[in-house]
Amino acid sequence: MDETTSIKLLEQHGIKPTSNRIVVLKALAAECHPTSITDLEHSILTIDKSGIFRCLVLFREHHLVHSIEDGEGGLKYELCHSHGTNDDDDLHVHFFCERCHRIFCLHDTPMPQLAVPEGYIIHSSNYLLKGICADCASKEVGKR
């Protein structure tokens, strides 16, 4: 993602485009999978962990990113593909591989529709499947 696109995306979400925010947004856009703050900290050497965290919190508040429980008690972050400004309408299933510890977005797997009791309001959901990814499974078959 180039700087002009980054600035436009931040502005579409009501976020002032500072240099740190642009750097964090570009780093998130470069990732193929949801990423942790630690991973971002290793790839962004010019901003400390607290600065990255502040950007992610702001991005979440403005629905530019969403967070995913990573299957091991932590959080990972990814850009919302819908780019809506009012809610997280980029809901999709995630898969956590118990071997390689990566998270995959399963965009083509439909989210189940759940009924909640009257009076409850859902703002977001996190649907995480755990198992062995296709890459790890194929390596396991090759060992046999």
mmCIF file of C-alpha atoms in Angstrom, residues 12-142:
data_model
loop_
_atom_site.group_PDB
_atom_site.id
_atom_site.type_symbol
_atom_site.label_atom_id
_atom_site.label_comp_id
_atom_site.label_asym_id
_atom_site.label_seq_id
_atom_site.Cartn_x
_atom_site.Cartn_y
_atom_site.Cartn_z
ATOM 1 C CA GLN A 12 -12.028 7.746 5.203
ATOM 2 C CA HIS A 13 -12.107 6.364 8.744
ATOM 3 C CA GLY A 14 -11.848 9.770 10.397
ATOM 4 C CA ILE A 15 -8.235 9.255 11.480
ATOM 5 C CA LYS A 16 -5.676 12.044 11.150
ATOM 6 C CA PRO A 17 -2.836 10.632 9.000
ATOM 7 C CA THR A 18 0.321 11.040 11.093
ATOM 8 C CA SER A 19 3.626 9.498 10.071
ATOM 9 C CA ASN A 20 3.379 6.756 12.737
ATOM 10 C CA ARG A 21 -0.168 5.829 11.722
ATOM 11 C CA ILE A 22 0.840 5.605 8.077
ATOM 12 C CA VAL A 23 3.781 3.333 8.950
ATOM 13 C CA VAL A 24 1.598 1.004 11.073
ATOM 14 C CA LEU A 25 -1.127 0.897 8.418
ATOM 15 C CA LYS A 26 1.384 0.043 5.689
ATOM 16 C CA ALA A 27 2.899 -2.705 7.867
ATOM 17 C CA LEU A 28 -0.557 -4.224 8.470
ATOM 18 C CA ALA A 29 -1.371 -4.038 4.758
ATOM 19 C CA ALA A 30 1.868 -5.872 3.919
ATOM 20 C CA GLU A 31 0.949 -8.868 6.107
ATOM 21 C CA CYS A 32 -0.637 -11.942 4.508
ATOM 22 C CA HIS A 33 -2.097 -13.143 7.825
ATOM 23 C CA PRO A 34 -3.372 -11.468 10.992
ATOM 24 C CA THR A 35 -0.365 -10.241 12.955
ATOM 25 C CA SER A 36 0.502 -9.597 16.592
ATOM 26 C CA ILE A 37 1.875 -6.446 18.172
ATOM 27 C CA THR A 38 5.169 -8.286 18.695
ATOM 28 C CA ASP A 39 5.366 -9.164 14.994
ATOM 29 C CA LEU A 40 4.643 -5.537 14.104
ATOM 30 C CA GLU A 41 7.265 -4.375 16.586
ATOM 31 C CA HIS A 42 9.862 -6.576 14.830
ATOM 32 C CA SER A 43 8.915 -5.273 11.388
ATOM 33 C CA ILE A 44 8.597 -1.590 12.415
ATOM 34 C CA LEU A 45 11.880 -0.500 13.929
ATOM 35 C CA THR A 46 11.056 3.215 14.054
ATOM 36 C CA ILE A 47 8.102 3.023 16.484
ATOM 37 C CA ASP A 48 8.106 1.487 19.959
ATOM 38 C CA LYS A 49 5.550 -1.057 21.138
ATOM 39 C CA SER A 50 3.398 1.501 22.977
ATOM 40 C CA GLY A 51 3.212 3.688 19.850
ATOM 41 C CA ILE A 52 2.140 0.715 17.734
ATOM 42 C CA PHE A 53 -0.435 -0.254 20.368
ATOM 43 C CA ARG A 54 -1.891 3.274 20.437
ATOM 44 C CA CYS A 55 -2.269 3.179 16.641
ATOM 45 C CA LEU A 56 -4.007 -0.214 16.783
ATOM 46 C CA VAL A 57 -6.411 0.959 19.496
ATOM 47 C CA LEU A 58 -7.303 4.019 17.426
ATOM 48 C CA PHE A 59 -7.679 1.896 14.276
ATOM 49 C CA ARG A 60 -10.034 -0.476 16.130
ATOM 50 C CA GLU A 61 -12.129 2.414 17.467
ATOM 51 C CA HIS A 62 -12.539 3.684 13.894
ATOM 52 C CA HIS A 63 -13.197 0.210 12.417
ATOM 53 C CA LEU A 64 -10.061 0.177 10.276
ATOM 54 C CA VAL A 65 -8.753 -3.037 11.875
ATOM 55 C CA HIS A 66 -10.292 -5.856 13.823
ATOM 56 C CA SER A 67 -8.669 -8.088 16.392
ATOM 57 C CA ILE A 68 -8.731 -11.861 16.504
ATOM 58 C CA GLU A 69 -8.018 -14.086 19.480
ATOM 59 C CA ASP A 70 -5.026 -16.066 18.285
ATOM 60 C CA GLY A 71 -5.787 -19.467 19.809
ATOM 61 C CA GLU A 72 -3.040 -19.082 22.415
ATOM 62 C CA GLY A 73 -4.398 -16.289 24.604
ATOM 63 C CA GLY A 74 -3.139 -13.311 22.588
ATOM 64 C CA LEU A 75 -4.538 -10.983 19.966
ATOM 65 C CA LYS A 76 -3.705 -10.529 16.329
ATOM 66 C CA TYR A 77 -4.809 -7.701 14.105
ATOM 67 C CA GLU A 78 -5.787 -7.341 10.461
ATOM 68 C CA LEU A 79 -7.168 -4.642 8.232
ATOM 69 C CA CYS A 80 -10.909 -4.670 7.688
ATOM 70 C CA HIS A 81 -11.594 -5.304 4.028
ATOM 71 C CA SER A 82 -15.019 -3.692 4.166
ATOM 72 C CA HIS A 83 -13.649 -0.327 5.276
ATOM 73 C CA GLY A 84 -16.944 0.645 6.866
ATOM 74 C CA THR A 85 -16.739 3.508 9.332
ATOM 75 C CA ASN A 86 -19.573 2.522 11.679
ATOM 76 C CA ASP A 87 -19.090 -1.142 12.512
ATOM 77 C CA ASP A 88 -17.018 -4.242 11.854
ATOM 78 C CA ASP A 89 -18.930 -5.700 8.935
ATOM 79 C CA ASP A 90 -15.888 -7.653 7.795
ATOM 80 C CA LEU A 91 -16.835 -10.746 9.796
ATOM 81 C CA HIS A 92 -15.320 -13.991 8.600
ATOM 82 C CA VAL A 93 -14.075 -17.285 10.000
ATOM 83 C CA HIS A 94 -10.454 -17.642 11.126
ATOM 84 C CA PHE A 95 -8.431 -20.857 11.375
ATOM 85 C CA PHE A 96 -5.606 -21.333 13.894
ATOM 86 C CA CYS A 97 -3.039 -23.985 13.013
ATOM 87 C CA GLU A 98 -1.890 -25.841 16.116
ATOM 88 C CA ARG A 99 1.397 -26.798 14.418
ATOM 89 C CA CYS A 100 2.725 -23.623 12.769
ATOM 90 C CA HIS A 101 0.692 -21.236 14.981
ATOM 91 C CA ARG A 102 -0.455 -19.126 12.018
ATOM 92 C CA ILE A 103 -3.949 -17.735 11.620
ATOM 93 C CA PHE A 104 -5.697 -17.923 8.266
ATOM 94 C CA CYS A 105 -8.703 -15.925 7.107
ATOM 95 C CA LEU A 106 -11.373 -18.177 5.639
ATOM 96 C CA HIS A 107 -13.288 -15.526 3.696
ATOM 97 C CA ASP A 108 -15.290 -18.121 1.733
ATOM 98 C CA THR A 109 -16.479 -19.965 4.842
ATOM 99 C CA PRO A 110 -19.818 -18.478 5.921
ATOM 100 C CA MET A 111 -20.184 -17.185 9.462
ATOM 101 C CA PRO A 112 -22.935 -19.010 11.324
ATOM 102 C CA GLN A 113 -25.930 -16.881 12.246
ATOM 103 C CA LEU A 114 -26.555 -17.091 15.969
ATOM 104 C CA ALA A 115 -29.647 -16.009 17.834
ATOM 105 C CA VAL A 116 -29.047 -14.198 21.106
ATOM 106 C CA PRO A 117 -31.597 -13.547 23.844
ATOM 107 C CA GLU A 118 -33.836 -10.529 23.524
ATOM 108 C CA GLY A 119 -32.189 -7.335 24.700
ATOM 109 C CA TYR A 120 -28.655 -8.362 23.721
ATOM 110 C CA ILE A 121 -26.854 -6.337 21.071
ATOM 111 C CA ILE A 122 -23.908 -7.874 19.185
ATOM 112 C CA HIS A 123 -21.141 -5.479 18.183
ATOM 113 C CA SER A 124 -18.633 -8.039 16.952
ATOM 114 C CA SER A 125 -17.897 -11.723 16.972
ATOM 115 C CA ASN A 126 -14.836 -13.912 16.789
ATOM 116 C CA TYR A 127 -15.215 -17.293 15.135
ATOM 117 C CA LEU A 128 -11.991 -19.288 15.407
ATOM 118 C CA LEU A 129 -11.488 -22.849 14.255
ATOM 119 C CA LYS A 130 -8.440 -24.786 15.525
ATOM 120 C CA GLY A 131 -6.673 -27.662 13.857
ATOM 121 C CA ILE A 132 -3.929 -28.363 11.321
ATOM 122 C CA CYS A 133 -3.583 -26.149 8.231
ATOM 123 C CA ALA A 134 -3.256 -27.594 4.730
ATOM 124 C CA ASP A 135 0.508 -26.915 4.576
ATOM 125 C CA CYS A 136 1.221 -28.661 7.874
ATOM 126 C CA ALA A 137 -1.162 -31.520 7.058
ATOM 127 C CA SER A 138 0.599 -32.165 3.733
ATOM 128 C CA LYS A 139 3.989 -32.248 5.489
ATOM 129 C CA GLU A 140 2.575 -34.763 7.960
ATOM 130 C CA VAL A 141 1.303 -37.008 5.150
ATOM 131 C CA GLY A 142 4.739 -36.813 3.511
#
